[in-house]
XYZ file of C-alpha atoms in Angstrom:
724
model
C 142.184 56.404 98.916
C 140.475 57.144 95.622
C 142.498 59.829 93.700
C 139.375 60.959 91.902
C 137.766 61.919 95.209
C 140.911 63.814 96.277
C 140.957 65.797 93.022
C 137.264 66.541 93.298
C 137.796 67.917 96.805
C 140.805 70.046 95.774
C 139.195 71.389 92.586
C 138.179 75.044 93.150
C 134.422 75.457 93.595
C 134.432 79.263 93.691
C 136.293 82.116 95.278
C 136.306 82.305 99.026
C 134.505 85.324 100.447
C 137.287 85.865 102.974
C 139.906 86.207 100.196
C 137.673 88.587 98.201
C 137.015 90.879 101.148
C 140.694 90.819 102.140
C 141.802 91.817 98.653
C 139.316 94.710 98.547
C 140.322 96.013 101.962
C 144.018 95.745 101.119
C 143.455 97.999 98.100
C 141.031 100.421 99.729
C 142.619 101.038 103.099
C 145.542 103.236 102.110
C 146.816 106.120 104.227
C 146.349 108.730 101.526
C 142.657 108.084 100.883
C 141.840 107.536 104.560
C 143.565 110.769 105.562
C 141.882 112.821 102.820
C 138.408 111.532 103.631
C 138.891 112.050 107.365
C 140.177 115.600 106.915
C 137.326 116.553 104.582
C 134.713 115.100 106.914
C 136.212 116.600 110.070
C 136.425 120.132 108.673
C 132.860 120.163 107.342
C 131.070 118.370 110.188
C 130.833 121.437 112.451
C 129.370 123.544 109.638
C 126.882 120.821 108.708
C 125.634 120.608 112.299
C 125.374 124.381 112.698
C 123.241 125.064 109.617
C 121.190 121.879 109.708
C 120.308 122.016 113.409
C 119.141 125.641 113.218
C 116.846 125.180 110.218
C 115.515 121.804 111.262
C 114.622 122.899 114.796
C 112.797 125.971 113.486
C 110.793 123.781 111.139
C 109.954 121.381 113.993
C 108.592 124.243 116.111
C 106.439 125.447 113.187
C 105.057 121.938 112.639
C 104.371 121.552 116.375
C 102.401 124.810 116.502
C 100.480 123.943 113.324
C 99.443 120.584 114.798
C 98.569 122.145 118.152
C 96.382 124.963 116.764
C 93.303 122.889 115.776
C 93.680 120.696 118.858
C 93.569 123.755 121.140
C 90.624 125.243 119.277
C 88.534 122.084 119.349
C 89.550 121.355 122.957
C 88.325 124.814 124.001
C 85.093 124.269 122.076
C 84.180 120.927 123.694
C 85.222 122.193 127.125
C 82.888 125.190 126.807
C 80.040 122.976 125.610
C 80.653 120.564 128.513
C 80.633 123.436 131.010
C 77.382 124.805 129.543
C 75.714 121.401 129.833
C 76.984 120.998 133.388
C 75.541 124.409 134.319
C 72.361 124.119 132.209
C 71.263 120.452 132.249
C 69.479 119.473 129.033
C 70.981 122.233 126.877
C 72.755 119.757 124.603
C 69.566 117.696 124.244
C 67.556 120.680 123.001
C 67.387 122.470 119.631
C 69.453 125.424 120.901
C 72.532 123.229 120.780
C 72.046 122.741 117.006
C 72.910 126.375 116.352
C 76.030 126.109 118.471
C 77.186 122.944 116.667
C 76.473 124.398 113.204
C 78.402 127.545 114.076
C 81.416 125.441 115.059
C 81.218 123.507 111.780
C 81.068 126.758 109.820
C 84.008 128.288 111.641
C 86.252 125.239 111.232
C 86.478 123.801 107.687
C 88.394 120.765 108.924
C 85.633 119.845 111.391
C 83.400 117.021 110.116
C 81.007 116.503 113.029
C 80.100 117.696 116.531
C 78.322 115.277 118.831
C 77.355 114.439 122.395
C 76.519 111.164 124.160
C 74.467 110.868 127.337
C 74.548 108.535 130.303
C 71.317 106.813 129.192
C 72.912 105.872 125.854
C 71.217 108.646 123.848
C 73.196 110.415 121.153
C 73.036 113.739 119.272
C 75.241 114.706 116.357
C 75.569 117.522 113.849
C 77.628 116.531 110.823
C 78.724 118.236 107.656
C 77.160 116.722 104.501
C 79.047 116.854 101.204
C 77.170 117.593 97.980
C 75.443 114.461 96.693
C 76.531 112.349 99.679
C 74.211 109.898 101.409
C 73.695 109.874 105.167
C 73.396 106.351 106.656
C 71.983 105.146 103.342
C 69.456 108.015 103.173
C 69.542 110.394 100.201
C 68.966 113.881 101.670
C 67.528 116.867 99.761
C 69.940 118.374 97.236
C 70.466 121.591 99.241
C 71.483 119.715 102.415
C 74.685 120.957 104.036
C 74.184 119.700 107.602
C 72.497 116.646 109.124
C 71.286 116.522 112.722
C 71.265 112.961 114.051
C 69.217 111.933 117.104
C 69.082 108.592 118.961
C 66.839 108.740 122.026
C 67.246 105.908 124.539
C 65.754 107.726 127.515
C 62.392 105.918 127.259
C 63.939 102.444 127.249
C 62.072 101.516 124.046
C 63.785 100.385 120.857
C 65.904 103.347 119.772
C 65.432 104.811 116.304
C 68.151 106.515 114.280
C 66.537 109.809 113.122
C 67.964 112.556 110.956
C 66.961 116.170 110.254
C 68.481 117.738 107.126
C 69.411 121.436 107.075
C 70.612 123.800 104.366
C 73.578 126.203 104.559
C 71.450 128.676 106.547
C 70.356 125.973 109.006
C 66.836 125.884 107.580
C 65.056 122.556 107.904
C 64.676 120.730 104.569
C 63.249 117.407 105.686
C 63.935 114.413 107.845
C 64.501 110.692 107.569
C 65.063 107.583 109.629
C 67.605 104.789 109.306
C 65.301 102.601 111.414
C 66.044 100.777 114.681
C 69.671 100.969 115.773
C 71.970 99.184 118.178
C 74.161 102.274 118.474
C 74.816 103.098 122.134
C 76.941 106.145 122.964
C 78.203 104.462 126.129
C 79.915 101.764 124.088
C 81.907 104.192 121.926
C 85.514 105.187 122.382
C 84.790 108.884 123.020
C 82.583 107.903 126.007
C 85.237 105.565 127.400
C 87.836 108.321 127.099
C 85.504 110.695 128.952
C 85.010 108.108 131.720
C 88.774 107.801 132.048
C 89.123 111.571 132.408
C 86.411 111.633 135.071
C 88.118 108.975 137.148
C 91.722 110.036 136.560
C 92.318 113.608 137.633
C 95.987 113.399 136.612
C 94.862 113.626 132.971
C 94.113 116.811 131.053
C 90.556 118.141 130.858
C 90.047 116.830 127.321
C 90.802 113.510 125.654
C 92.369 113.240 122.219
C 91.849 109.943 120.409
C 94.412 108.381 118.124
C 93.808 108.864 114.371
C 91.129 106.740 112.715
C 89.019 106.789 109.552
C 86.044 109.159 109.904
C 83.232 107.186 108.292
C 81.170 110.162 107.066
C 84.026 111.501 104.877
C 86.263 108.462 104.440
C 89.381 110.370 105.556
C 91.837 109.996 108.392
C 91.107 112.251 111.342
C 90.937 112.571 115.104
C 88.438 113.312 117.824
C 88.600 115.592 120.858
C 86.192 114.875 123.726
C 85.388 116.297 127.156
C 83.292 114.853 130.015
C 80.245 116.512 131.550
C 80.373 115.750 135.281
C 77.544 116.613 137.654
C 77.585 115.619 141.343
C 80.588 113.437 140.686
C 78.790 111.455 137.957
C 79.518 111.374 134.230
C 76.235 112.534 132.658
C 77.413 113.298 129.119
C 80.461 113.458 126.844
C 80.982 116.122 124.167
C 83.248 115.418 121.176
C 84.277 116.640 117.733
C 85.736 114.894 114.698
C 88.147 116.661 112.373
C 90.325 115.603 109.452
C 94.091 115.899 109.333
C 94.127 117.211 105.731
C 95.205 120.733 106.603
C 98.052 119.626 108.854
C 99.224 117.195 106.168
C 99.056 119.943 103.515
C 101.038 122.303 105.747
C 103.793 119.725 106.279
C 103.948 119.180 102.526
C 104.057 122.908 101.700
C 106.552 123.916 104.431
C 109.383 121.349 104.575
C 112.508 122.089 106.556
C 114.460 121.944 103.288
C 113.845 121.144 99.640
C 113.957 117.358 100.121
C 113.113 117.097 103.820
C 110.259 115.029 105.234
C 108.350 116.197 108.306
C 105.865 113.914 110.039
C 104.169 113.379 113.383
C 104.665 109.924 114.900
C 103.541 108.224 118.099
C 106.139 106.772 120.441
C 105.011 103.265 119.475
C 105.835 103.934 115.816
C 102.323 104.735 114.536
C 102.188 107.475 111.889
C 99.890 110.294 113.090
C 100.332 112.847 110.254
C 102.369 112.521 107.044
C 102.772 115.149 104.277
C 101.544 112.494 101.836
C 98.037 111.330 102.916
C 98.580 108.019 101.100
C 101.368 107.194 103.587
C 99.102 107.538 106.636
C 97.055 104.348 106.331
C 96.837 100.877 104.796
C 93.818 98.840 103.787
C 93.654 95.361 105.313
C 90.642 93.622 103.885
C 87.684 95.899 104.591
C 89.555 97.759 107.324
C 91.757 100.871 107.083
C 94.484 101.013 109.736
C 97.177 103.527 110.638
C 100.495 102.811 108.973
C 103.604 102.059 111.022
C 106.892 103.860 110.449
C 108.442 100.647 109.193
C 105.813 100.467 106.427
C 106.245 103.917 104.858
C 107.994 104.154 101.486
C 110.658 106.704 102.511
C 113.714 104.547 103.277
C 115.576 107.460 104.880
C 112.840 107.924 107.492
C 112.867 104.219 108.274
C 116.652 104.300 108.627
C 116.440 107.340 110.947
C 114.224 105.449 113.394
C 116.561 102.469 113.329
C 119.639 104.644 113.950
C 117.924 106.530 116.765
C 117.469 103.361 118.795
C 121.175 102.625 118.316
C 122.502 106.126 119.028
C 120.060 106.978 121.872
C 119.920 110.559 120.591
C 117.165 112.869 119.343
C 119.406 114.779 116.921
C 122.036 113.091 114.745
C 123.379 112.592 111.235
C 123.395 109.198 109.536
C 123.846 107.502 106.182
C 120.863 105.766 104.607
C 121.704 102.362 103.184
C 119.184 102.750 100.349
C 120.896 105.595 98.485
C 124.131 106.129 100.416
C 123.213 109.766 101.094
C 123.821 111.486 104.402
C 120.823 112.758 106.360
C 120.132 114.735 109.489
C 117.321 113.604 111.806
C 115.535 115.474 114.598
C 112.966 114.095 117.078
C 111.044 116.716 119.111
C 108.388 115.768 121.724
C 104.904 117.117 121.085
C 103.357 119.615 123.502
C 102.854 118.012 126.928
C 99.552 119.852 127.464
C 97.741 117.365 125.217
C 98.989 114.261 127.023
C 99.841 112.431 123.789
C 103.122 110.510 123.338
C 103.770 112.078 119.936
C 106.911 113.424 118.331
C 107.664 115.796 115.469
C 110.179 114.001 113.242
C 112.215 115.711 110.519
C 114.574 113.834 108.192
C 116.493 115.895 105.641
C 119.515 115.294 103.356
C 122.519 117.267 104.540
C 123.064 118.239 100.901
C 120.039 120.516 101.227
C 122.001 122.666 103.693
C 125.617 122.538 102.600
C 125.465 121.244 99.038
C 128.227 123.529 97.674
C 130.567 122.633 100.519
C 129.959 118.925 100.041
C 130.577 119.206 96.295
C 133.883 120.897 97.047
C 134.818 118.055 99.367
C 133.994 115.540 96.657
C 136.201 117.411 94.206
C 139.055 117.291 96.688
C 138.518 113.556 97.127
C 138.624 113.041 93.360
C 141.893 114.972 93.038
C 143.415 113.078 95.953
C 142.487 109.683 94.549
C 143.379 110.364 90.913
C 146.852 108.857 91.409
C 145.346 105.502 92.320
C 142.578 105.357 89.698
C 143.688 101.931 88.497
C 143.253 100.550 91.999
C 139.802 102.100 92.223
C 138.776 100.320 89.015
C 139.959 97.060 90.488
C 137.977 97.729 93.668
C 134.929 98.461 91.547
C 135.233 95.081 89.861
C 135.590 93.233 93.145
C 132.722 95.187 94.735
C 130.434 94.383 91.809
C 131.322 90.737 92.014
C 130.465 90.555 95.703
C 127.670 93.085 96.071
C 125.340 91.879 93.323
C 124.526 88.455 94.814
C 124.603 89.830 98.363
C 122.154 92.610 97.554
C 119.897 90.093 95.839
C 120.196 87.799 98.840
C 119.291 90.641 101.209
C 116.187 91.330 99.130
C 115.279 87.664 99.250
C 115.695 87.528 103.028
C 113.564 90.646 103.395
C 110.789 89.019 101.359
C 110.985 86.044 103.723
C 110.797 88.431 106.703
C 107.626 89.866 105.145
C 106.445 86.288 104.609
C 106.151 86.780 100.831
C 106.931 83.148 100.105
C 105.305 82.872 96.684
C 107.880 84.931 94.744
C 110.880 83.250 93.136
C 114.221 85.095 92.841
C 117.132 83.628 90.867
C 120.488 84.256 92.570
C 123.978 83.028 91.683
C 127.560 83.666 92.783
C 131.047 82.283 92.212
C 131.939 82.731 95.887
C 131.593 79.456 97.762
C 130.206 80.869 101.011
C 127.675 83.027 99.158
C 126.552 80.035 97.065
C 126.029 78.022 100.237
C 124.109 80.887 101.834
C 121.861 81.199 98.760
C 121.136 77.467 98.818
C 120.364 77.545 102.552
C 118.051 80.533 102.102
C 116.116 78.837 99.297
C 115.811 75.675 101.379
C 114.502 77.699 104.343
C 111.972 79.425 102.079
C 110.754 76.092 100.696
C 110.443 74.633 104.203
C 108.465 77.646 105.444
C 106.169 77.496 102.414
C 105.437 73.833 103.172
C 105.002 74.548 106.896
C 102.334 77.200 106.289
C 100.194 74.670 104.444
C 99.618 72.920 107.779
C 99.822 75.759 110.302
C 98.112 79.202 110.082
C 100.477 81.613 108.359
C 100.308 84.225 111.145
C 101.182 81.602 113.749
C 104.335 80.732 111.796
C 105.161 84.439 111.326
C 104.770 85.106 115.059
C 106.925 82.099 115.907
C 109.737 83.301 113.625
C 109.616 86.901 114.866
C 109.552 85.910 118.547
C 112.603 83.647 118.326
C 111.123 81.480 121.093
C 110.513 77.711 120.917
C 106.982 76.394 120.483
C 105.248 75.829 123.823
C 101.992 74.245 124.871
C 99.392 76.590 126.335
C 96.824 79.180 125.409
C 94.790 82.148 126.523
C 91.138 83.069 126.699
C 90.001 85.368 123.872
C 86.731 86.561 122.402
C 86.704 85.020 118.911
C 84.264 84.020 116.193
C 84.133 80.351 115.183
C 82.656 78.948 111.973
C 81.776 75.368 111.024
C 80.780 74.300 107.521
C 79.461 70.973 106.329
C 78.004 69.484 103.154
C 74.333 68.560 103.045
C 73.582 64.840 102.534
C 77.237 64.024 101.976
C 76.814 60.377 102.930
C 74.234 59.917 100.157
C 76.500 61.655 97.666
C 79.417 59.433 98.674
C 77.336 56.301 98.066
C 76.014 57.397 94.657
C 78.996 59.260 93.132
C 82.317 57.963 91.750
C 84.995 58.413 94.409
C 87.433 60.341 92.188
C 84.818 62.779 90.875
C 83.402 63.368 94.353
C 86.908 63.948 95.732
C 87.513 66.614 93.052
C 84.231 68.322 93.917
C 84.893 68.253 97.662
C 88.419 69.603 97.101
C 86.976 72.479 95.081
C 84.471 73.228 97.857
C 87.159 73.087 100.562
C 89.346 75.389 98.471
C 86.517 77.934 98.158
C 85.925 77.958 101.909
C 89.662 78.234 102.619
C 90.045 81.132 100.184
C 87.082 82.953 101.723
C 88.557 82.493 105.217
C 92.046 83.632 104.198
C 90.897 86.770 102.365
C 89.018 87.915 105.501
C 92.082 87.391 107.775
C 90.688 84.233 109.343
C 92.459 80.957 110.186
C 91.420 77.493 108.994
C 91.744 75.300 112.077
C 91.159 71.911 110.521
C 89.344 69.877 107.873
C 87.122 67.171 109.367
C 86.054 65.066 106.408
C 83.800 67.347 104.367
C 83.657 69.919 107.187
C 85.774 73.005 107.772
C 86.454 74.594 111.152
C 87.768 78.175 111.079
C 88.050 81.101 113.467
C 88.705 84.841 113.436
C 90.417 87.093 116.012
C 93.575 85.013 116.573
C 96.489 84.852 116.163
C 96.019 88.342 114.672
C 93.797 90.615 116.749
C 90.640 91.537 114.824
C 88.094 93.913 116.343
C 85.644 93.019 113.543
C 86.026 89.233 113.686
C 82.289 88.457 113.680
C 81.660 90.557 110.560
C 84.620 89.018 108.728
C 83.348 85.506 109.515
C 79.934 86.400 108.059
C 81.543 87.863 104.921
C 83.551 84.668 104.460
C 80.437 82.490 104.868
C 78.407 84.447 102.283
C 81.377 84.489 99.873
C 81.817 80.711 100.143
C 78.088 80.007 99.771
C 77.679 82.154 96.660
C 80.853 80.922 95.005
C 79.710 77.346 95.582
C 76.337 78.220 94.025
C 78.120 79.543 90.926
C 80.256 76.403 90.779
C 77.135 74.222 91.031
C 75.914 75.703 87.749
C 79.099 74.485 86.046
C 78.806 71.070 87.683
C 75.196 70.720 86.542
C 76.247 71.406 82.955
C 78.720 68.516 83.257
C 76.136 66.229 84.872
C 77.808 66.271 88.297
C 75.687 66.488 91.461
C 75.277 69.768 93.301
C 76.963 70.411 96.646
C 75.074 72.456 99.225
C 76.844 73.694 102.326
C 75.539 74.479 105.787
C 77.293 76.931 108.063
C 77.189 77.732 111.782
C 78.799 80.901 113.227
C 79.119 81.899 116.887
C 81.138 84.526 118.832
C 82.251 83.663 122.344
C 85.144 83.607 124.810
C 87.177 80.475 124.094
C 90.641 79.117 124.813
C 93.064 79.619 121.898
C 96.631 78.354 121.693
C 98.836 75.307 121.166
C 97.331 72.031 122.373
C 98.566 68.465 122.082
C 101.967 67.117 123.087
C 105.531 68.289 122.548
C 105.858 65.670 119.780
C 102.763 66.861 117.924
C 100.616 69.895 118.618
C 97.990 72.043 116.938
C 97.112 75.730 117.103
C 93.370 75.567 117.763
C 90.451 76.876 119.794
C 88.585 75.015 122.521
C 85.579 75.681 124.675
C 81.819 75.757 124.891
C 81.646 78.425 122.167
C 83.234 75.980 119.687
C 80.566 73.377 120.431
C 77.800 75.956 119.958
C 79.167 76.943 116.533
C 79.178 73.271 115.503
C 75.635 72.789 116.789
C 74.438 75.869 114.929
C 75.751 74.286 111.732
C 73.774 71.122 112.477
C 70.564 72.972 113.366
C 70.321 74.232 109.769
C 68.960 70.781 108.916
C 65.967 71.249 111.253
C 64.971 74.597 109.775
C 66.024 74.164 106.129
C 68.471 77.087 106.386
C 72.008 77.497 105.025
C 73.892 79.883 107.344
C 72.851 79.987 111.003
C 74.393 82.616 113.319
C 73.948 83.213 117.028
C 72.670 86.302 118.813
C 76.220 87.123 119.901
C 77.121 87.556 116.213
C 74.062 89.783 115.804
C 75.244 91.951 118.710
C 78.678 92.328 117.146
C 77.707 93.317 113.594
C 73.975 92.786 113.005
C 73.468 96.244 111.540
C 75.766 95.308 108.620
C 74.072 92.010 107.778
C 70.889 90.875 106.072
C 69.505 88.543 108.745
C 66.160 87.079 109.625
C 65.284 85.681 113.060
C 64.653 81.937 113.315
C 63.660 81.117 116.897
C 64.734 81.063 120.510
C 66.699 77.880 121.201
C 68.048 76.377 124.391
C 71.646 75.214 124.401
C 72.369 71.989 126.203
C 74.261 72.730 129.405
C 73.358 76.446 129.451
C 70.620 78.305 131.254
C 68.124 80.260 129.187
C 67.735 80.392 125.461
C 69.451 82.289 122.662
C 67.973 83.744 119.527
C 69.424 82.411 116.291
C 69.248 83.945 112.831
C 69.714 82.967 109.207
C 72.344 85.045 107.390
C 71.419 85.827 103.767
C 73.686 88.684 102.629
C 75.970 91.582 103.641
C 74.882 95.205 103.838
C 77.062 97.879 102.261
C 79.772 95.424 101.187
C 80.915 94.108 97.834
C 78.392 93.830 95.031
C 78.508 90.030 94.984
C 77.627 89.954 98.694
C 74.584 92.231 98.424
C 71.036 91.025 99.058
C 68.620 90.598 96.167
C 65.204 92.297 96.367
C 63.670 88.917 97.195
C 66.144 88.354 100.038
C 65.472 91.806 101.433
C 61.724 91.182 101.288
C 61.964 87.766 102.932
C 64.076 89.268 105.749
C 61.474 91.958 106.371
C 58.474 89.636 106.283
C 60.134 86.960 108.409
C 60.993 89.574 111.045
C 57.337 90.645 111.128
C 56.126 87.046 111.444
C 58.628 86.330 114.202
C 57.521 89.436 116.095
C 53.933 88.133 116.027
C 55.089 84.762 117.296
C 57.203 86.328 120.052
C 54.189 88.364 121.193
C 52.142 85.163 121.518
C 49.849 85.696 118.510
C 50.578 82.242 117.120
C 47.585 82.060 114.780
C 48.477 85.300 112.979
C 52.129 84.321 112.960
C 51.282 80.952 111.377
C 49.357 82.688 108.589
C 52.249 85.088 108.033
C 54.737 82.214 107.828
C 52.446 80.288 105.470
C 52.221 83.334 103.209
C 56.040 83.543 103.116
C 56.277 79.816 102.355
C 53.852 80.109 99.420
C 55.515 83.227 98.006
C 59.135 82.188 98.301
C 58.947 78.375 98.622
C 60.810 78.858 101.897
C 61.568 75.765 104.091
C 62.116 77.901 107.197
C 58.680 79.480 106.871
C 57.104 76.016 106.428
C 58.782 74.773 109.620
C 57.934 77.869 111.662
C 54.309 77.833 110.440
C 54.036 74.240 111.614
C 55.499 75.140 115.010
C 53.073 78.016 115.442
C 50.091 75.793 114.651
C 51.343 73.171 117.122
C 51.674 75.707 119.906
C 55.451 76.422 119.565
C 57.434 75.347 122.675
C 59.431 78.165 124.223
C 62.741 76.684 123.114
C 64.160 73.671 121.353
C 67.280 71.985 122.730
C 70.204 72.181 120.273
C 71.671 68.693 119.930
C 74.748 67.833 117.863
C 73.446 66.270 114.658
C 74.946 63.084 113.291
C 76.879 65.118 110.717
C 78.319 67.659 113.216
C 82.017 67.053 113.713
C 83.723 68.942 116.522
C 86.501 68.242 118.939
C 85.035 68.610 122.445
C 86.552 71.508 124.374
């Protein structure tokens, strides 16, 4: 045997963790210190519990009553209004209800709006208007303090969103209209809650929604709603919106102790009210969502929830790992009358209650351990040696748990086992970083958190699918140097990928110069259609800016075409156990691909379906193209060209020309839909001359030729899609 290999094996490579921990415990665990600490703790524990429990429970009752007060008031208000409407049909549709709503807004500073929806989809609302604020994009008169909103769907015609502006004395100052609207009261959460109350008599008479962002004021708040039932039918639903500012301010101004934190939390871990408003919500893209307990900055509160699940108790003391301090935690159920699974949670340092006694105990511990101070110094050295790399390693593992794989942390240790653990952790991080380049990041995160093996299968979900492609790519490939074209295509693919990722979408695959992406899975996204449209406009405009740079260098321009469609599709893992892909399949995928290809027929860039319009049309700058028939489906669908985003980022906004072309195209399409093809053709020709618009040229030609009712969408030669 080679002696050099034997020596290399026997040469120390670092201290063993087992020896280090054994040495520390041998020094620490002495009868004198253990007895002193136990005696001090045992004699003070009863006093800690007595003082802390009394003060904390009193504070919890105060917080409970403070939270319940506005809920009771607003519940009584909507119940009375619902009873009046039930007894006097039409009262809430008439002007007399305005005075009642305004009076409620005056009497309750936290109330932001009072509204009612009707069974025919109509809607009435009285909202508070802040000084200088706009209402649905309308600038009201300067003296406006209230805005009465009316959407009448009783006639069955296209509903208009109308406003009447009132001053502080409820005098009419003027009116305005936000134009046609797709808003339907029956599709809103307050109506669905009222329907649930009507059908479920085990529930309370009012429904309280979970916190959400109130759009008119941009603050977190809640709504209280009550059904109006006549002859067993739900005929209307009355509701109010109010902010949680005052409850949050009360919790901040009246803590159980100097350093205590009081908050209201749902049983599922959602923060309802926090003394710091910034801790109540997070922004994810363009969406503001309620924060979870595990996401708040107070480490003691997070530790209290973790310890509660271990101890199975609603009142206990614990030690927070973050600062080593001892805390007391209390969990009190919210009032059962409201039917909400909420709890009042108080977490306070025990030092706030018995600080002098604890300081005395510490002094006794110091005196008792003075005789072994040399040993304590030795323990300190060992603890520092071990704890520093372990703490750093814990932080690194936590960043991996959060899937923050882009940060680099340098760790080192002389202990062999710790060195091996550091190396294994870095290797795992590198492997995960490489894995997420091929699989959607959220799919990998879900796989890690579940602890289950990957399985084939999927589920049906309503998603939004997007296909992009480059115009005339075959010609470009023939006439451009391969390396230069590859660089350009890589830049384009990177822009599309970035736009998809920043809107919480998933890139499914690259098919040559095409990109397939989808929104709504694996992460649930209630606004998936809007996010897909934002990504498409972002990618298109960034590519346009890049084309300017390419032109300066003499490189050819790249122009992309996009198709977007929302539909129920199958999403999940497909393939074989040896190789699989997380993807979407179904007829909706084929339609999205065909919409991308149909851009070539009309000279458009971004084509979206009517299902996308239904999801988020009011937030987009769209213009109708035509009714088209989809192969294999009955009836036709209306498709649109997407030009810009309403009310979004500045670089997504529509130019005056784009706004004008949307308006004029809509007018021309309306003429064509009504059968006035000659007038429609002239309108399209006028648009074509003014804006040099290919779509208008094509539609003018179709009108002059008699315009068939629908054109069959066929997959173009450039459309690349896996059949589903």
